[in-house]
Coordinates of C-alpha atoms and ligand atoms in Angstrom, one line a residue:
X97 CA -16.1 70.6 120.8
X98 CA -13.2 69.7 123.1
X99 CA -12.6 66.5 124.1
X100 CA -13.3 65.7 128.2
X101 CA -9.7 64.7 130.1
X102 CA -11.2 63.1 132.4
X103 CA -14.6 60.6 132.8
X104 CA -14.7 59.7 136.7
X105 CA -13.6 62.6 139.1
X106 CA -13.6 63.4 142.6
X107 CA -13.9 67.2 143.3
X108 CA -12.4 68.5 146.4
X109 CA -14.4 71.6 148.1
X110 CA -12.9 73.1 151.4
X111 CA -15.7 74.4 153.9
X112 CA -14.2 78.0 152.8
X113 CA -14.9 77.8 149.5
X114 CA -18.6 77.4 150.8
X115 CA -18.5 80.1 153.0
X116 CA -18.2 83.1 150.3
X117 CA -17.5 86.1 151.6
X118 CA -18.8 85.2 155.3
X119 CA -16.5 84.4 158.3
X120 CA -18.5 81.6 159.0
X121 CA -21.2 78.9 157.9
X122 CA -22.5 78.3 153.8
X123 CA -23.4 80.8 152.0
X124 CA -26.1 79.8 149.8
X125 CA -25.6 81.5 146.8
X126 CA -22.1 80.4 146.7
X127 CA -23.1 77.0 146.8
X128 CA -25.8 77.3 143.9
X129 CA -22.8 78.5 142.0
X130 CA -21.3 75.8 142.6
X131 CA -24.3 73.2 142.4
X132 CA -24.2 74.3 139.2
X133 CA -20.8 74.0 137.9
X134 CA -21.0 70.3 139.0
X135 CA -24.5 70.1 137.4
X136 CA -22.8 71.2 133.9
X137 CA -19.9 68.6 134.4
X138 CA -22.9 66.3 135.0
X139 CA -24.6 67.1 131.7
X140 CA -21.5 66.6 129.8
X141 CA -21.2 63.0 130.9
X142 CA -18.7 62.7 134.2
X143 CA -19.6 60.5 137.0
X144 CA -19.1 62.7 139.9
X145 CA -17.3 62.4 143.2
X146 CA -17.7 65.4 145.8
X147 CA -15.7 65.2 149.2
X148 CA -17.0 68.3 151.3
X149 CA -14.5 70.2 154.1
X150 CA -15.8 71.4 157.6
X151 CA -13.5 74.2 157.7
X152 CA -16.0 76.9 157.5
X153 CA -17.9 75.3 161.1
X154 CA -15.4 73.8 162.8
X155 CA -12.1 72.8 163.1
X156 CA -10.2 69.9 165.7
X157 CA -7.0 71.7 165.6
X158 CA -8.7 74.7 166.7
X159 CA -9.8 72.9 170.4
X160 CA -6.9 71.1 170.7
X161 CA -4.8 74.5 170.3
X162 CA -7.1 75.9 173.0
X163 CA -6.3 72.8 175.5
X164 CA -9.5 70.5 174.2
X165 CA -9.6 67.1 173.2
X166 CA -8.5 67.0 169.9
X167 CA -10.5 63.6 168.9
X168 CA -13.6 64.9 170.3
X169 CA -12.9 68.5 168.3
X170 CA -12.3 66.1 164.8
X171 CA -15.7 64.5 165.4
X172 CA -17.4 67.8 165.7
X173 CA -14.9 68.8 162.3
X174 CA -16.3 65.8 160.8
X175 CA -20.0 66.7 161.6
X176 CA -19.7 70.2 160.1
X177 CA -18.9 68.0 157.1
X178 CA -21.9 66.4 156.8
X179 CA -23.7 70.0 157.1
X180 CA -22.1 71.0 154.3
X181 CA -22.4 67.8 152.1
X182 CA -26.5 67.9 152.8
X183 CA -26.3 71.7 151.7
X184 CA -24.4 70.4 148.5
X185 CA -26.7 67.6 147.6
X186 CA -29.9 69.7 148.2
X187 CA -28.3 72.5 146.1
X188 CA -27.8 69.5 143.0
X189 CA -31.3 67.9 143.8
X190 CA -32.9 71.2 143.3
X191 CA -31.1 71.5 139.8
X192 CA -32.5 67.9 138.5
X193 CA -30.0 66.1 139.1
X194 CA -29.9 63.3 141.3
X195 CA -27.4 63.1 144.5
X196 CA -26.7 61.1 147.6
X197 CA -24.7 62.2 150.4
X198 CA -22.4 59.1 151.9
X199 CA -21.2 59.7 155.2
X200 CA -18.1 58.1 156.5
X201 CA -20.1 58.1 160.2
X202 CA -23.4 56.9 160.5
X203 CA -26.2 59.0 160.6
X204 CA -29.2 57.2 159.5
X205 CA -31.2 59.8 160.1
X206 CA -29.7 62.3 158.0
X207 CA -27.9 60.0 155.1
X208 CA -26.6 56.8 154.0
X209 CA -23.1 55.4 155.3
X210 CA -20.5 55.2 153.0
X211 CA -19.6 51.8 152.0
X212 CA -17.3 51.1 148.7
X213 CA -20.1 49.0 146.9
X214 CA -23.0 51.4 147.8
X215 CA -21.2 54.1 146.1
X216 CA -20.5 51.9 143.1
X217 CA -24.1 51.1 142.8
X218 CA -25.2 55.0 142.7
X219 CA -22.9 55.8 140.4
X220 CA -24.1 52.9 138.2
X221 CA -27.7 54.6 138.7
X222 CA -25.9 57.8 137.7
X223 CA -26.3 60.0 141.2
X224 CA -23.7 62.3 141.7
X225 CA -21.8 61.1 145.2
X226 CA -21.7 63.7 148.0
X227 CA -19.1 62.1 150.5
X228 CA -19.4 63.5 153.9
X229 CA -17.3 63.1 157.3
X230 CA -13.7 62.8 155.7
X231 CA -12.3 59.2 156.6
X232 CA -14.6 59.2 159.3
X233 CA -11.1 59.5 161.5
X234 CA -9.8 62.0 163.9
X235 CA -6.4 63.4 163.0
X236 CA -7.1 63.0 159.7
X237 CA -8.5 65.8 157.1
X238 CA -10.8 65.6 154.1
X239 CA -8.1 66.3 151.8
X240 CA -6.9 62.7 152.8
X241 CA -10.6 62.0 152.3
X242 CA -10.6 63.1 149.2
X243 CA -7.6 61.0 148.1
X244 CA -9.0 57.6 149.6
X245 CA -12.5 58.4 147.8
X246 CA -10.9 58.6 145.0
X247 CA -8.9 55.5 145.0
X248 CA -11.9 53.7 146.3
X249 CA -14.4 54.8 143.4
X250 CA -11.3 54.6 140.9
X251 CA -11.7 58.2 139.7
X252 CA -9.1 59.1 137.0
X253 CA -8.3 62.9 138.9
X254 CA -8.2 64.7 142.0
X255 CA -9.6 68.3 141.1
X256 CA -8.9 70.3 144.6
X257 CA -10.6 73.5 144.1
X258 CA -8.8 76.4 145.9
X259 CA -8.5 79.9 146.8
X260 CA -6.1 80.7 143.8
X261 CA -5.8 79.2 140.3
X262 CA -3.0 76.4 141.3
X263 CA 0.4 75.6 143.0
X264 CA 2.2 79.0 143.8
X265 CA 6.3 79.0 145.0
X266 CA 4.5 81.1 147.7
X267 CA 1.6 82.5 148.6
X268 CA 0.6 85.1 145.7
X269 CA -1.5 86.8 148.4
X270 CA 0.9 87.7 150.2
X271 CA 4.4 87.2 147.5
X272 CA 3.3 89.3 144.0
X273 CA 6.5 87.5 142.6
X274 CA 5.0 84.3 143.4
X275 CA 5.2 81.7 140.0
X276 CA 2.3 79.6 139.4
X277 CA 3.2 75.8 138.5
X278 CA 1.6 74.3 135.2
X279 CA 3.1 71.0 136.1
X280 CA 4.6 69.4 139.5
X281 CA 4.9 65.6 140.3
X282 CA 3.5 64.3 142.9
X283 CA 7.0 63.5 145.2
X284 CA 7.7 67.6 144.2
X285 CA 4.9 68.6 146.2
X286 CA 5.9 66.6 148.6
X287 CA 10.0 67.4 149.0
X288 CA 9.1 71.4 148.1
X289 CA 6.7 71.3 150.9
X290 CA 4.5 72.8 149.2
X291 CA 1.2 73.8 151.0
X292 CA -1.2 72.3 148.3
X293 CA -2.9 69.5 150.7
X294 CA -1.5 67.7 153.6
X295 CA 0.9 65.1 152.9
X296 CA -0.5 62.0 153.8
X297 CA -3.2 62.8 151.1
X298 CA -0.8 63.5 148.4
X299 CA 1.1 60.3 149.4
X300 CA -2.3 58.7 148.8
X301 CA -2.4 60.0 145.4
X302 CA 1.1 59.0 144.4
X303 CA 0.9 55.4 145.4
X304 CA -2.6 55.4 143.7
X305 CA -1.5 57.2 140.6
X306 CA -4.0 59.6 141.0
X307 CA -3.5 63.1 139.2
X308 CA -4.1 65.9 141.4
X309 CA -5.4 69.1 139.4
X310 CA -5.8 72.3 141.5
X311 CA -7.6 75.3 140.1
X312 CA -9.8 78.1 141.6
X313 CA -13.2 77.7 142.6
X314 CA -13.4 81.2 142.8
X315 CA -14.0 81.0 138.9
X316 CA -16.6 80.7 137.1
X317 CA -16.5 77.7 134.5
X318 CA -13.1 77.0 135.8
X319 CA -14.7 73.0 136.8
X320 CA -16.1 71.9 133.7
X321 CA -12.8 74.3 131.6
X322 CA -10.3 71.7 133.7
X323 CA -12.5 68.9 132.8
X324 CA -12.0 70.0 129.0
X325 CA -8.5 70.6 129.4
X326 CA -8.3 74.3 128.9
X327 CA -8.5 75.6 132.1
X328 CA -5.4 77.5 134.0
X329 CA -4.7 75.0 136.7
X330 CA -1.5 73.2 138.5
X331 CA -1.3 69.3 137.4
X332 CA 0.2 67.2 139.6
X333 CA 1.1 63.7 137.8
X334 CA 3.9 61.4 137.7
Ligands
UDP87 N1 -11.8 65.8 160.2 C1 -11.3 64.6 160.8 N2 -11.0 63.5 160.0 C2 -11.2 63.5 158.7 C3 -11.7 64.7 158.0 C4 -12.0 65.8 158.8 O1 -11.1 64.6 162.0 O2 -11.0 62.4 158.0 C5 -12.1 67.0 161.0 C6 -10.9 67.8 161.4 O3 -11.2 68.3 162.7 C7 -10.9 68.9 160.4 C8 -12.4 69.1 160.2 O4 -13.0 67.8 160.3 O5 -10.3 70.1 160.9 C9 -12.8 69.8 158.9 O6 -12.1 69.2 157.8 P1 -11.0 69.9 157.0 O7 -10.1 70.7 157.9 O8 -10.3 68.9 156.2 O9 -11.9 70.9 156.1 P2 -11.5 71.9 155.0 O10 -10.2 72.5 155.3 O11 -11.4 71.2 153.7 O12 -12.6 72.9 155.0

C-alpha cells in the first residue's frame, strides 16, 4: 500500500466546485461526491481541514463592480460561505463521520465560532473541521482563508481543488498548448503571476512553509490519489 504524503491537510473547495453543472447554488450530488472523497481520506487516517468558497452564491466584487458597498457585498460573500460549509458537514455527518463547521463570524445559531484552540480540541476528538466565513474579513477571499487555517491548525499541505488538474502557462480551456506544471515554488507563482490563488494567500503559504498542491476536483479519487502521492497535480514547495 502506498505510503500517505501528508497527515494534517487543509482542503480548499471553491463554491463552484459545489455548484456542478448549475449556474448557481450546491448541487447535492456533487457534494456527496465529494463528502465522500474526504470521508475516504478520513478512513485512511488524515485529520482534516475544509475551508468552503461562496462563489457559487455570492460574490463582493460583483456589488462593488455594480456601484455597491463592497464590505457589505464581502459579508454577504462570507455568508454564502457558511451555506456551503453546513451543506459540507451534513453531507460528512450523513456518511458517519463526525464534523463541525467553525465559522469565522458568529452565528450561534447555526455553528460554532472559530477559535484556534477550539479547532485543536475537535481535531483531538477526531471531527473533521468545516471552516466557514473565510477570515471573517472583507476584501479578503477564502483562498487567504485557506492559507491562515492552515497555518493556524499546522497542516503539513494546502490541497486547492480546481477546475483543471494543476498550474497551467495558461488557461488550457481556452490555450490547447497550455503546459501543466509538476513543480513550481512558491515565489514562481508569485513573479509568473500565475492565476492559481490570489497573492496574499500564496504569500501566506510561503512565509508559513506551507506546500500548496492543486489538483482537480472534477476527478474522482483525485483527493485521497494526491494524499498517496500518485495523483497528477501541480506542487508548489520551496
Ligand atoms: N469573502 C470575504 N472575506 C474572506 C472570504 C470571503 O469578504 O475572508 C467574501 C468575498 O466577497 C468573496 C466571497 O466571500 O467574493 C466568496 O468567497 P471566495 O470568492 O473566496 O469564494 P470561492 O471563489 O472560493 O468560491
Amino acid at each position: 500500500m502506498s505510503e500517505l504524503k501528508y497527515r494534517r491537510v487543509l482542503l480548499k473547495l471553491s463554491g463552484e466546485a459545489l455548484m456542478g453543472d448549475r449556474g448557481f447554488g450546491i448541487d447535492p450530488k456533487v457534494v456527496n461526491r465529494i463528502a465522500e472523497e474526504i470521508v475516504e481520506a478520513y478512513r485512511l487516517g488524515i485529520q482534516i481541514g475544509v475551508v468552503v468558497g461562496g462563489g457559487n452564491i455570492f460574490r463582493g466584487v460583483s456589488v462593488a463592480a455594480q456601484g455597491g458597498d463592497r464590505t457589505t457585498g464581502d459579508y454577504m460573500g462570507m455568508l454564502g460561505t457558511v451555506m456551503n460549509a453546513l451543506a459540507v458537514r451534513s453531507a460528512i455527518d450523513r456518511l458517519g463521520v463526525p464534523a463541525v463547521v467553525l465559522s469565522a463570524i458568529g452565528i450561534p445559531a447555526l455553528c460554532e465560532t472559530f477559535t484556534q484552540r477550539g479547532a485543536m480540541e475537535h481535531l483531538k476528538a477526531n471531527k473533521v473541521l468545516v471552516f466557514a466565513g473565510g477570515t471573517g474579513n472583507p476584501f479578503f477571499t477564502t483562498d487567504s482563508g485557506a492559507a491562515l487555517r492552515a497555518a493556524e491548525i499546522g497542516c503539513d499541505a494546502l490541497l486547492k481543488g480546481t477546475q483543471v488538474d494543476g498550474v497551467y502557462t495558461a488557461d488550457p480551456k481556452k490555450d490547447p498548448t497550455a503546459k501543466r506544471y509538476d513543480r513550481l515554488s512558491h515565489q514562481e507563482v508569485l513573479s509568473k503571476n500565475l492565476q492559481v490563488m490570489d497573492a496574499a494567500a500564496i504569500a501566506l503559504a510561503r512565509d508559513n512553509k506551507i506546500p500548496v498542491v492543486v489538483f482537480s476536483v472534477h476527478e474522482n479519487g483525485a483527493f485521497v490519489n494526491v494524499l498517496l502521492g500518485k495523483g497528477v497535480c501541480t506542487v508548489i514547495e520551496g
